[in-house]
mmCIF file of C-alpha atoms and ligand atoms in Angstrom:
data_model
loop_
_atom_site.group_PDB
_atom_site.id
_atom_site.type_symbol
_atom_site.label_atom_id
_atom_site.label_comp_id
_atom_site.label_asym_id
_atom_site.label_seq_id
_atom_site.Cartn_x
_atom_site.Cartn_y
_atom_site.Cartn_z
ATOM 1 C CA UNK A 1230 27.449 24.464 13.600
ATOM 2 C CA UNK A 1231 30.946 23.032 13.635
ATOM 3 C CA UNK A 1232 32.782 21.678 10.616
ATOM 4 C CA UNK A 1233 33.751 18.045 10.854
ATOM 5 C CA UNK A 1234 36.568 15.969 9.495
ATOM 6 C CA UNK A 1235 35.455 13.257 7.065
ATOM 7 C CA UNK A 1236 38.763 11.441 7.624
ATOM 8 C CA UNK A 1237 38.424 10.901 11.340
ATOM 9 C CA UNK A 1238 34.681 11.153 11.493
ATOM 10 C CA UNK A 1239 35.053 13.119 14.709
ATOM 11 C CA UNK A 1240 32.429 15.735 15.251
ATOM 12 C CA UNK A 1241 29.673 16.883 17.521
ATOM 13 C CA UNK A 1242 27.335 14.942 15.244
ATOM 14 C CA UNK A 1243 27.144 11.188 15.170
ATOM 15 C CA UNK A 1244 29.017 8.883 12.814
ATOM 16 C CA UNK A 1245 25.899 8.143 10.819
ATOM 17 C CA UNK A 1246 25.488 11.765 9.803
ATOM 18 C CA UNK A 1247 29.038 11.959 8.464
ATOM 19 C CA UNK A 1248 28.666 8.726 6.560
ATOM 20 C CA UNK A 1249 25.503 9.946 4.920
ATOM 21 C CA UNK A 1250 27.101 13.236 3.924
ATOM 22 C CA UNK A 1251 29.967 11.440 2.173
ATOM 23 C CA UNK A 1252 27.597 8.972 0.519
ATOM 24 C CA UNK A 1253 25.521 11.836 -0.699
ATOM 25 C CA UNK A 1254 28.490 13.686 -2.138
ATOM 26 C CA UNK A 1255 29.589 10.552 -3.992
ATOM 27 C CA UNK A 1256 26.090 10.058 -5.309
ATOM 28 C CA UNK A 1257 25.936 13.646 -6.598
ATOM 29 C CA UNK A 1258 29.266 13.104 -8.361
ATOM 30 C CA UNK A 1259 28.088 9.846 -9.889
ATOM 31 C CA UNK A 1260 24.866 11.520 -11.006
ATOM 32 C CA UNK A 1261 26.763 14.392 -12.616
ATOM 33 C CA UNK A 1262 28.891 11.841 -14.457
ATOM 34 C CA UNK A 1263 25.817 9.906 -15.567
ATOM 35 C CA UNK A 1264 24.145 13.042 -16.925
ATOM 36 C CA UNK A 1265 27.270 14.040 -18.797
ATOM 37 C CA UNK A 1266 27.603 10.590 -20.329
ATOM 38 C CA UNK A 1267 23.942 10.328 -21.269
ATOM 39 C CA UNK A 1268 23.251 7.481 -18.852
ATOM 40 C CA UNK A 1269 19.913 8.734 -17.543
ATOM 41 C CA UNK A 1270 17.323 6.715 -19.370
ATOM 42 C CA UNK A 1271 13.581 6.811 -19.499
ATOM 43 C CA UNK A 1272 10.860 4.232 -19.138
ATOM 44 C CA UNK A 1273 7.514 4.786 -20.819
ATOM 45 C CA UNK A 1274 4.260 3.812 -19.106
ATOM 46 C CA UNK A 1275 1.048 3.649 -21.175
ATOM 47 C CA UNK A 1276 -2.080 5.755 -20.679
ATOM 48 C CA UNK A 1277 -5.250 3.942 -21.686
ATOM 49 C CA UNK A 1278 -8.594 5.447 -22.715
ATOM 50 C CA UNK A 1279 -11.448 4.363 -20.464
ATOM 51 C CA UNK A 1280 -13.928 4.663 -23.290
ATOM 52 C CA UNK A 1281 -12.149 2.661 -25.957
ATOM 53 C CA UNK A 1282 -9.409 0.730 -24.196
ATOM 54 C CA UNK A 1283 -7.009 2.276 -26.681
ATOM 55 C CA UNK A 1284 -3.521 3.466 -25.961
ATOM 56 C CA UNK A 1285 -3.475 7.285 -25.816
ATOM 57 C CA UNK A 1286 0.125 7.951 -24.855
ATOM 58 C CA UNK A 1287 2.862 7.411 -22.296
ATOM 59 C CA UNK A 1288 4.398 8.948 -19.225
ATOM 60 C CA UNK A 1289 8.182 9.202 -19.425
ATOM 61 C CA UNK A 1290 9.823 8.178 -16.138
ATOM 62 C CA UNK A 1291 13.506 8.789 -15.451
ATOM 63 C CA UNK A 1292 15.718 5.760 -14.775
ATOM 64 C CA UNK A 1293 19.295 5.614 -13.533
ATOM 65 C CA UNK A 1294 21.527 2.589 -13.100
ATOM 66 C CA UNK A 1295 24.718 3.587 -11.311
ATOM 67 C CA UNK A 1296 27.139 1.535 -13.408
ATOM 68 C CA UNK A 1297 30.005 1.816 -10.937
ATOM 69 C CA UNK A 1298 28.094 0.307 -8.022
ATOM 70 C CA UNK A 1299 25.800 -1.584 -10.359
ATOM 71 C CA UNK A 1300 22.613 -0.561 -8.601
ATOM 72 C CA UNK A 1301 19.368 0.971 -9.787
ATOM 73 C CA UNK A 1302 18.660 4.244 -7.997
ATOM 74 C CA UNK A 1303 15.037 5.318 -7.789
ATOM 75 C CA UNK A 1304 13.863 8.672 -9.148
ATOM 76 C CA UNK A 1305 12.492 9.365 -5.673
ATOM 77 C CA UNK A 1306 16.154 9.568 -4.626
ATOM 78 C CA UNK A 1307 17.958 11.085 -7.591
ATOM 79 C CA UNK A 1308 15.384 13.685 -8.685
ATOM 80 C CA UNK A 1309 15.547 15.619 -5.386
ATOM 81 C CA UNK A 1310 19.321 15.171 -5.418
ATOM 82 C CA UNK A 1311 19.526 16.721 -8.890
ATOM 83 C CA UNK A 1312 17.316 19.592 -7.796
ATOM 84 C CA UNK A 1313 19.370 20.340 -4.705
ATOM 85 C CA UNK A 1314 22.749 20.069 -6.397
ATOM 86 C CA UNK A 1315 22.051 22.220 -9.458
ATOM 87 C CA UNK A 1316 22.061 19.287 -11.887
ATOM 88 C CA UNK A 1317 18.359 19.541 -12.658
ATOM 89 C CA UNK A 1318 18.361 21.949 -15.585
ATOM 90 C CA UNK A 1319 20.707 19.728 -17.591
ATOM 91 C CA UNK A 1320 19.091 16.480 -16.541
ATOM 92 C CA UNK A 1321 15.556 17.762 -17.121
ATOM 93 C CA UNK A 1322 16.466 18.946 -20.605
ATOM 94 C CA UNK A 1323 17.960 15.547 -21.471
ATOM 95 C CA UNK A 1324 14.893 13.726 -20.203
ATOM 96 C CA UNK A 1325 12.547 15.986 -22.157
ATOM 97 C CA UNK A 1326 14.559 15.477 -25.322
ATOM 98 C CA UNK A 1327 14.752 11.727 -24.856
ATOM 99 C CA UNK A 1328 11.015 11.494 -24.227
ATOM 100 C CA UNK A 1329 10.203 13.406 -27.425
ATOM 101 C CA UNK A 1330 12.779 11.476 -29.462
ATOM 102 C CA UNK A 1331 11.423 8.158 -28.261
ATOM 103 C CA UNK A 1332 7.834 9.087 -29.111
ATOM 104 C CA UNK A 1333 8.756 10.297 -32.594
ATOM 105 C CA UNK A 1334 11.014 7.337 -33.264
ATOM 106 C CA UNK A 1335 8.499 4.686 -32.226
ATOM 107 C CA UNK A 1336 5.161 6.316 -33.098
ATOM 108 C CA UNK A 1337 5.893 8.998 -35.719
ATOM 109 C CA UNK A 1338 2.525 8.988 -37.493
ATOM 110 C CA UNK A 1339 0.097 8.885 -34.620
ATOM 111 C CA UNK A 1340 -1.393 11.336 -32.193
ATOM 112 C CA UNK A 1341 -0.125 9.469 -29.146
ATOM 113 C CA UNK A 1342 1.361 11.882 -26.629
ATOM 114 C CA UNK A 1343 4.175 11.782 -24.138
ATOM 115 C CA UNK A 1344 3.852 13.242 -20.643
ATOM 116 C CA UNK A 1345 7.062 14.464 -19.029
ATOM 117 C CA UNK A 1346 7.471 15.257 -15.332
ATOM 118 C CA UNK A 1347 8.782 18.774 -14.814
ATOM 119 C CA UNK A 1348 10.157 20.183 -11.553
ATOM 120 C CA UNK A 1349 8.978 23.633 -10.567
ATOM 121 C CA UNK A 1350 12.649 24.511 -10.598
ATOM 122 C CA UNK A 1351 12.687 23.925 -14.371
ATOM 123 C CA UNK A 1352 9.716 26.250 -14.863
ATOM 124 C CA UNK A 1353 11.653 28.964 -13.074
ATOM 125 C CA UNK A 1354 14.591 28.605 -15.490
ATOM 126 C CA UNK A 1355 14.832 31.650 -17.737
ATOM 127 C CA UNK A 1356 15.109 29.583 -20.880
ATOM 128 C CA UNK A 1357 12.622 26.800 -20.192
ATOM 129 C CA UNK A 1358 10.144 27.851 -22.884
ATOM 130 C CA UNK A 1359 12.990 28.144 -25.412
ATOM 131 C CA UNK A 1360 14.222 24.678 -24.427
ATOM 132 C CA UNK A 1361 10.800 23.185 -25.070
ATOM 133 C CA UNK A 1362 10.414 24.983 -28.406
ATOM 134 C CA UNK A 1363 13.917 23.982 -29.514
ATOM 135 C CA UNK A 1364 13.428 20.335 -28.638
ATOM 136 C CA UNK A 1365 10.017 20.128 -30.349
ATOM 137 C CA UNK A 1366 11.400 21.753 -33.480
ATOM 138 C CA UNK A 1367 14.527 19.615 -33.669
ATOM 139 C CA UNK A 1368 12.560 16.395 -33.123
ATOM 140 C CA UNK A 1369 9.782 17.531 -35.464
ATOM 141 C CA UNK A 1370 7.074 16.904 -32.905
ATOM 142 C CA UNK A 1371 3.768 18.786 -32.768
ATOM 143 C CA UNK A 1372 3.383 20.611 -29.446
ATOM 144 C CA UNK A 1373 -0.013 18.962 -28.995
ATOM 145 C CA UNK A 1374 1.740 15.620 -28.500
ATOM 146 C CA UNK A 1375 3.590 16.907 -25.444
ATOM 147 C CA UNK A 1376 2.120 17.078 -21.976
ATOM 148 C CA UNK A 1377 3.969 18.505 -18.993
ATOM 149 C CA UNK A 1378 3.224 17.028 -15.557
ATOM 150 C CA UNK A 1379 3.600 19.396 -12.637
ATOM 151 C CA UNK A 1380 2.903 18.755 -8.992
ATOM 152 C CA UNK A 1381 0.785 21.000 -6.809
ATOM 153 C CA UNK A 1382 3.999 22.698 -5.675
ATOM 154 C CA UNK A 1383 3.532 25.020 -8.704
ATOM 155 C CA UNK A 1384 0.771 26.639 -6.662
ATOM 156 C CA UNK A 1385 3.292 27.898 -4.118
ATOM 157 C CA UNK A 1386 5.872 30.653 -4.418
ATOM 158 C CA UNK A 1387 6.051 32.820 -7.510
ATOM 159 C CA UNK A 1388 2.543 32.019 -8.711
ATOM 160 C CA UNK A 1389 2.150 34.942 -11.129
ATOM 161 C CA UNK A 1390 5.316 34.110 -13.020
ATOM 162 C CA UNK A 1391 4.634 30.382 -13.165
ATOM 163 C CA UNK A 1392 1.111 30.974 -14.415
ATOM 164 C CA UNK A 1393 2.488 33.138 -17.192
ATOM 165 C CA UNK A 1394 5.029 30.511 -18.236
ATOM 166 C CA UNK A 1395 2.319 27.855 -18.325
ATOM 167 C CA UNK A 1396 0.085 30.206 -20.339
ATOM 168 C CA UNK A 1397 2.794 30.635 -22.974
ATOM 169 C CA UNK A 1398 3.412 26.891 -23.197
ATOM 170 C CA UNK A 1399 -0.290 26.229 -23.512
ATOM 171 C CA UNK A 1400 -0.597 28.857 -26.254
ATOM 172 C CA UNK A 1401 2.089 26.883 -28.096
ATOM 173 C CA UNK A 1402 -0.228 23.862 -27.884
ATOM 174 C CA UNK A 1403 1.520 21.982 -25.073
ATOM 175 C CA UNK A 1404 -0.816 20.289 -22.555
ATOM 176 C CA UNK A 1405 -0.438 20.917 -18.851
ATOM 177 C CA UNK A 1406 -1.380 18.437 -16.174
ATOM 178 C CA UNK A 1407 -1.335 18.398 -12.377
ATOM 179 C CA UNK A 1408 0.295 15.233 -11.039
ATOM 180 C CA UNK A 1409 -0.370 13.403 -7.761
ATOM 181 C CA UNK A 1410 -3.452 15.519 -7.248
ATOM 182 C CA UNK A 1411 -4.792 15.511 -3.726
ATOM 183 C CA UNK A 1412 -1.478 14.985 -1.957
ATOM 184 C CA UNK A 1413 -0.093 18.544 -1.898
ATOM 185 C CA UNK A 1414 -1.332 22.097 -1.518
ATOM 186 C CA UNK A 1415 -5.076 21.896 -1.917
ATOM 187 C CA UNK A 1416 -5.706 25.457 -3.090
ATOM 188 C CA UNK A 1417 -8.629 24.574 -5.270
ATOM 189 C CA UNK A 1418 -9.040 28.075 -6.717
ATOM 190 C CA UNK A 1419 -5.672 27.639 -8.419
ATOM 191 C CA UNK A 1420 -7.155 24.846 -10.494
ATOM 192 C CA UNK A 1421 -9.476 27.451 -11.950
ATOM 193 C CA UNK A 1422 -6.914 30.238 -12.305
ATOM 194 C CA UNK A 1423 -4.115 28.220 -13.913
ATOM 195 C CA UNK A 1424 -4.127 27.175 -17.574
ATOM 196 C CA UNK A 1425 -4.537 23.400 -17.155
ATOM 197 C CA UNK A 1426 -5.811 20.490 -19.219
ATOM 198 C CA UNK A 1427 -5.579 17.416 -17.058
ATOM 199 C CA UNK A 1428 -5.699 16.347 -13.459
ATOM 200 C CA UNK A 1429 -3.982 13.122 -12.411
ATOM 201 C CA UNK A 1430 -5.607 11.572 -9.367
ATOM 202 C CA UNK A 1431 -2.880 10.263 -7.105
ATOM 203 C CA UNK A 1432 -2.556 6.515 -6.753
ATOM 204 C CA UNK A 1433 -3.293 6.735 -3.030
ATOM 205 C CA UNK A 1434 -6.946 7.439 -3.918
ATOM 206 C CA UNK A 1435 -7.113 4.252 -5.957
ATOM 207 C CA UNK A 1436 -5.611 2.390 -3.010
ATOM 208 C CA UNK A 1437 -8.310 4.102 -0.927
ATOM 209 C CA UNK A 1438 -10.993 2.505 -3.107
ATOM 210 C CA UNK A 1439 -9.987 -0.837 -1.651
ATOM 211 C CA UNK A 1440 -11.537 0.288 1.632
ATOM 212 C CA UNK A 1441 -14.401 2.650 1.131
ATOM 213 C CA UNK A 1442 -12.886 5.712 -0.519
ATOM 214 C CA UNK A 1443 -15.496 5.948 -3.302
ATOM 215 C CA UNK A 1444 -17.004 9.228 -2.105
ATOM 216 C CA UNK A 1445 -13.686 11.005 -1.989
ATOM 217 C CA UNK A 1446 -12.635 9.598 -5.335
ATOM 218 C CA UNK A 1447 -15.785 10.614 -7.172
ATOM 219 C CA UNK A 1448 -15.700 14.059 -5.561
ATOM 220 C CA UNK A 1449 -12.291 14.644 -7.103
ATOM 221 C CA UNK A 1450 -13.551 13.468 -10.490
ATOM 222 C CA UNK A 1451 -16.547 15.852 -10.242
ATOM 223 C CA UNK A 1452 -14.308 18.706 -9.189
ATOM 224 C CA UNK A 1453 -12.066 18.135 -12.209
ATOM 225 C CA UNK A 1454 -14.958 17.820 -14.629
ATOM 226 C CA UNK A 1455 -16.613 20.916 -13.173
ATOM 227 C CA UNK A 1456 -13.443 22.780 -14.077
ATOM 228 C CA UNK A 1457 -13.382 21.206 -17.557
ATOM 229 C CA UNK A 1458 -10.263 19.196 -16.766
ATOM 230 C CA UNK A 1459 -9.786 15.710 -18.064
ATOM 231 C CA UNK A 1460 -8.884 13.012 -15.497
ATOM 232 C CA UNK A 1461 -6.116 10.434 -15.509
ATOM 233 C CA UNK A 1462 -6.262 7.831 -12.752
ATOM 234 C CA UNK A 1463 -2.836 6.620 -11.599
ATOM 235 C CA UNK A 1464 -1.963 3.377 -9.853
ATOM 236 C CA UNK A 1465 -4.563 0.940 -11.198
ATOM 237 C CA UNK A 1466 -3.016 -2.369 -10.177
ATOM 238 C CA UNK A 1467 -5.745 -4.984 -10.499
ATOM 239 C CA UNK A 1468 -8.928 -5.959 -12.285
ATOM 240 C CA UNK A 1469 -10.735 -4.979 -9.110
ATOM 241 C CA UNK A 1470 -9.211 -1.468 -9.125
ATOM 242 C CA UNK A 1471 -10.126 -1.134 -12.783
ATOM 243 C CA UNK A 1472 -13.767 -2.121 -12.256
ATOM 244 C CA UNK A 1473 -14.146 0.470 -9.509
ATOM 245 C CA UNK A 1474 -12.524 3.188 -11.570
ATOM 246 C CA UNK A 1475 -14.714 2.328 -14.560
ATOM 247 C CA UNK A 1476 -17.733 2.868 -12.331
ATOM 248 C CA UNK A 1477 -16.533 6.109 -10.801
ATOM 249 C CA UNK A 1478 -15.199 7.883 -13.865
ATOM 250 C CA UNK A 1479 -12.086 9.429 -15.349
ATOM 251 C CA UNK A 1480 -10.995 9.590 -18.986
ATOM 252 C CA UNK A 1481 -7.712 7.720 -18.858
ATOM 253 C CA UNK A 1482 -6.007 5.113 -16.711
ATOM 254 C CA UNK A 1483 -2.396 4.313 -15.931
ATOM 255 C CA UNK A 1484 -1.056 1.510 -13.804
ATOM 256 C CA UNK A 1485 0.627 -1.851 -13.401
ATOM 257 C CA UNK A 1486 -2.616 -3.634 -14.360
ATOM 258 C CA UNK A 1487 -2.077 -2.536 -17.949
ATOM 259 C CA UNK A 1488 1.663 -2.193 -18.025
ATOM 260 C CA UNK A 1489 4.705 -1.449 -15.936
ATOM 261 C CA UNK A 1490 6.899 1.347 -17.281
ATOM 262 C CA UNK A 1491 8.725 0.038 -20.384
ATOM 263 C CA UNK A 1492 12.397 0.717 -21.055
ATOM 264 C CA UNK A 1493 12.357 3.229 -23.929
ATOM 265 C CA UNK A 1494 14.817 1.049 -25.835
ATOM 266 C CA UNK A 1495 12.275 -1.780 -25.802
ATOM 267 C CA UNK A 1496 9.231 0.310 -26.659
ATOM 268 C CA UNK A 1497 9.229 -0.759 -30.320
ATOM 269 C CA UNK A 1498 9.036 -4.381 -29.276
ATOM 270 C CA UNK A 1499 6.267 -3.629 -26.791
ATOM 271 C CA UNK A 1500 4.227 -1.712 -29.371
ATOM 272 C CA UNK A 1501 4.469 -4.622 -31.739
ATOM 273 C CA UNK A 1502 3.155 -7.133 -29.223
ATOM 274 C CA UNK A 1503 0.515 -4.659 -28.029
ATOM 275 C CA UNK A 1504 -0.847 -4.333 -31.553
ATOM 276 C CA UNK A 1505 -1.505 -8.080 -31.441
ATOM 277 C CA UNK A 1506 -2.929 -8.071 -27.905
ATOM 278 C CA UNK A 1507 -4.626 -4.703 -27.351
ATOM 279 C CA UNK A 1508 -6.127 -3.711 -23.992
ATOM 280 C CA UNK A 1509 -9.778 -4.502 -23.381
ATOM 281 C CA UNK A 1510 -12.070 -2.618 -21.024
ATOM 282 C CA UNK A 1511 -14.948 -4.974 -20.323
ATOM 283 C CA UNK A 1512 -17.118 -3.628 -17.553
ATOM 284 C CA UNK A 1513 -18.096 -6.320 -15.127
ATOM 285 C CA UNK A 1514 -21.255 -4.494 -14.095
ATOM 286 C CA UNK A 1515 -22.774 -2.982 -17.211
ATOM 287 C CA UNK A 1516 -25.457 -0.484 -16.390
ATOM 288 C CA UNK A 1517 -28.846 -0.741 -18.124
ATOM 289 C CA UNK A 1518 -28.390 1.556 -21.079
HETATM 290 P P1 C2E B 1995 4.848 10.111 -10.734
HETATM 291 O O1 C2E B 1995 5.105 11.155 -11.742
HETATM 292 O O2 C2E B 1995 3.578 10.202 -9.965
HETATM 293 O O3 C2E B 1995 4.959 8.728 -11.516
HETATM 294 C C1 C2E B 1995 4.184 7.601 -11.221
HETATM 295 C C2 C2E B 1995 4.969 6.631 -10.367
HETATM 296 O O4 C2E B 1995 4.110 5.564 -9.985
HETATM 297 C C3 C2E B 1995 6.127 5.973 -11.101
HETATM 298 O O5 C2E B 1995 7.139 5.689 -10.140
HETATM 299 C C4 C2E B 1995 5.499 4.690 -11.611
HETATM 300 O O6 C2E B 1995 6.433 3.671 -11.854
HETATM 301 C C5 C2E B 1995 4.621 4.336 -10.445
HETATM 302 N N1 C2E B 1995 3.475 3.517 -10.845
HETATM 303 C C6 C2E B 1995 2.876 3.435 -12.040
HETATM 304 N N2 C2E B 1995 1.830 2.590 -12.017
HETATM 305 C C7 C2E B 1995 1.744 2.129 -10.750
HETATM 306 C C8 C2E B 1995 0.868 1.202 -10.090
HETATM 307 O O7 C2E B 1995 -0.064 0.639 -10.647
HETATM 308 N N3 C2E B 1995 1.102 0.987 -8.764
HETATM 309 C C9 C2E B 1995 2.111 1.592 -8.085
HETATM 310 N N4 C2E B 1995 2.264 1.323 -6.796
HETATM 311 N N5 C2E B 1995 2.971 2.457 -8.683
HETATM 312 C C10 C2E B 1995 2.776 2.734 -9.996
HETATM 313 P P2 C2E B 1995 8.670 6.066 -10.395
HETATM 314 O O8 C2E B 1995 9.030 5.795 -11.815
HETATM 315 O O9 C2E B 1995 9.456 5.418 -9.314
HETATM 316 O O10 C2E B 1995 8.712 7.634 -10.209
HETATM 317 C C11 C2E B 1995 8.469 8.197 -8.952
HETATM 318 C C12 C2E B 1995 8.353 9.686 -9.050
HETATM 319 O O11 C2E B 1995 9.592 10.302 -9.401
HETATM 320 C C13 C2E B 1995 7.374 10.164 -10.120
HETATM 321 O O12 C2E B 1995 6.039 10.052 -9.657
HETATM 322 C C14 C2E B 1995 7.828 11.591 -10.304
HETATM 323 O O13 C2E B 1995 7.300 12.421 -9.279
HETATM 324 C C15 C2E B 1995 9.319 11.478 -10.118
HETATM 325 N N6 C2E B 1995 9.962 11.433 -11.447
HETATM 326 C C16 C2E B 1995 10.194 10.378 -12.260
HETATM 327 N N7 C2E B 1995 10.807 10.761 -13.395
HETATM 328 C C17 C2E B 1995 10.952 12.102 -13.310
HETATM 329 C C18 C2E B 1995 11.499 13.118 -14.179
HETATM 330 O O14 C2E B 1995 11.958 12.859 -15.295
HETATM 331 N N8 C2E B 1995 11.466 14.409 -13.725
HETATM 332 C C19 C2E B 1995 10.926 14.735 -12.505
HETATM 333 N N9 C2E B 1995 10.937 16.046 -12.138
HETATM 334 N N10 C2E B 1995 10.392 13.828 -11.680
HETATM 335 C C20 C2E B 1995 10.401 12.531 -12.072
HETATM 336 MG MG1 MG B 1996 4.072 11.971 -13.187
HETATM 337 MG MG1 MG B 1997 1.806 10.860 -10.387
HETATM 338 MG MG1 MG B 1998 2.984 9.724 -7.801
#
């Protein structure tokens, strides 16, 4: 490894590498600034009950508009950046707080829940449980209205410790769900050994239903139900997707067919129009009951 000069761009590596390194550094700085100035926002995407068509809650999704360059940066870019640069604890805390505040501001007297994506890195923080308890208390939100979404990466590394942290959170009443299920480590025994409530089937399996993936999809649903986990199906984009999912099972659905993620600042407006035009779940092929 040889250090390179950013000024001249001369190094054993190509120009492109140097450019990316500088870009990246600037992006980390801009992200740090955005976190400090409370510019990371959230969008809320509805969960819908398969049985009733009713709204059951929302997933909070982080959003960042870099105001200097005036561009929207996707969470797929800035979440890993925050994790790698040490900004995640602060950012994650802000997102969690904002998600809870939004839910309590817009739907104070309901049992709608909010699901927040949590990096494994946050679970490893010493004070994560305290953070959650503090935020719930200061917002006045029952723990049962909070769900934490974790990816299968929680099943790697310090499994004993993570399982304990999740156990404590669950004892508090917080729900735990596994996100993007089927795309990561498929250590199925962990689904039994970890304290979990919900399994979110990754959207790629819904896409798979468009060309013969029914067997795989329903196997995942059976697996979840066999382990007493409730199922959320992600990525339902069309009436056609919905009909297939209604046939194959799952308790809740999320996807563009119902709603895109909604800017948290416009959630009140959305809720008002939704109350006039609620979701419907007509099955095209009703079975003989
Ligand atoms: P995810 O948690 O699996 O979130 C679902 C993603 O799918 C979201 O993308 C959402 O906008 C998108 N989506 C929802 N419905 C549909 C659909 O019908 N079709 C398609 N094609 N996509 C759909 P988004 O908001 O870009 O987030 C991407 C990922 O970034 C998330 O995937 C999550 O892993 C991560 N992320 C987002 N916010 C946070 C956060 O606050 N903390 C952490 N740790 N990760 C986050
Ligand atoms: Mg998620
Ligand atoms: Mg997901
Ligand atoms: Mg996903």
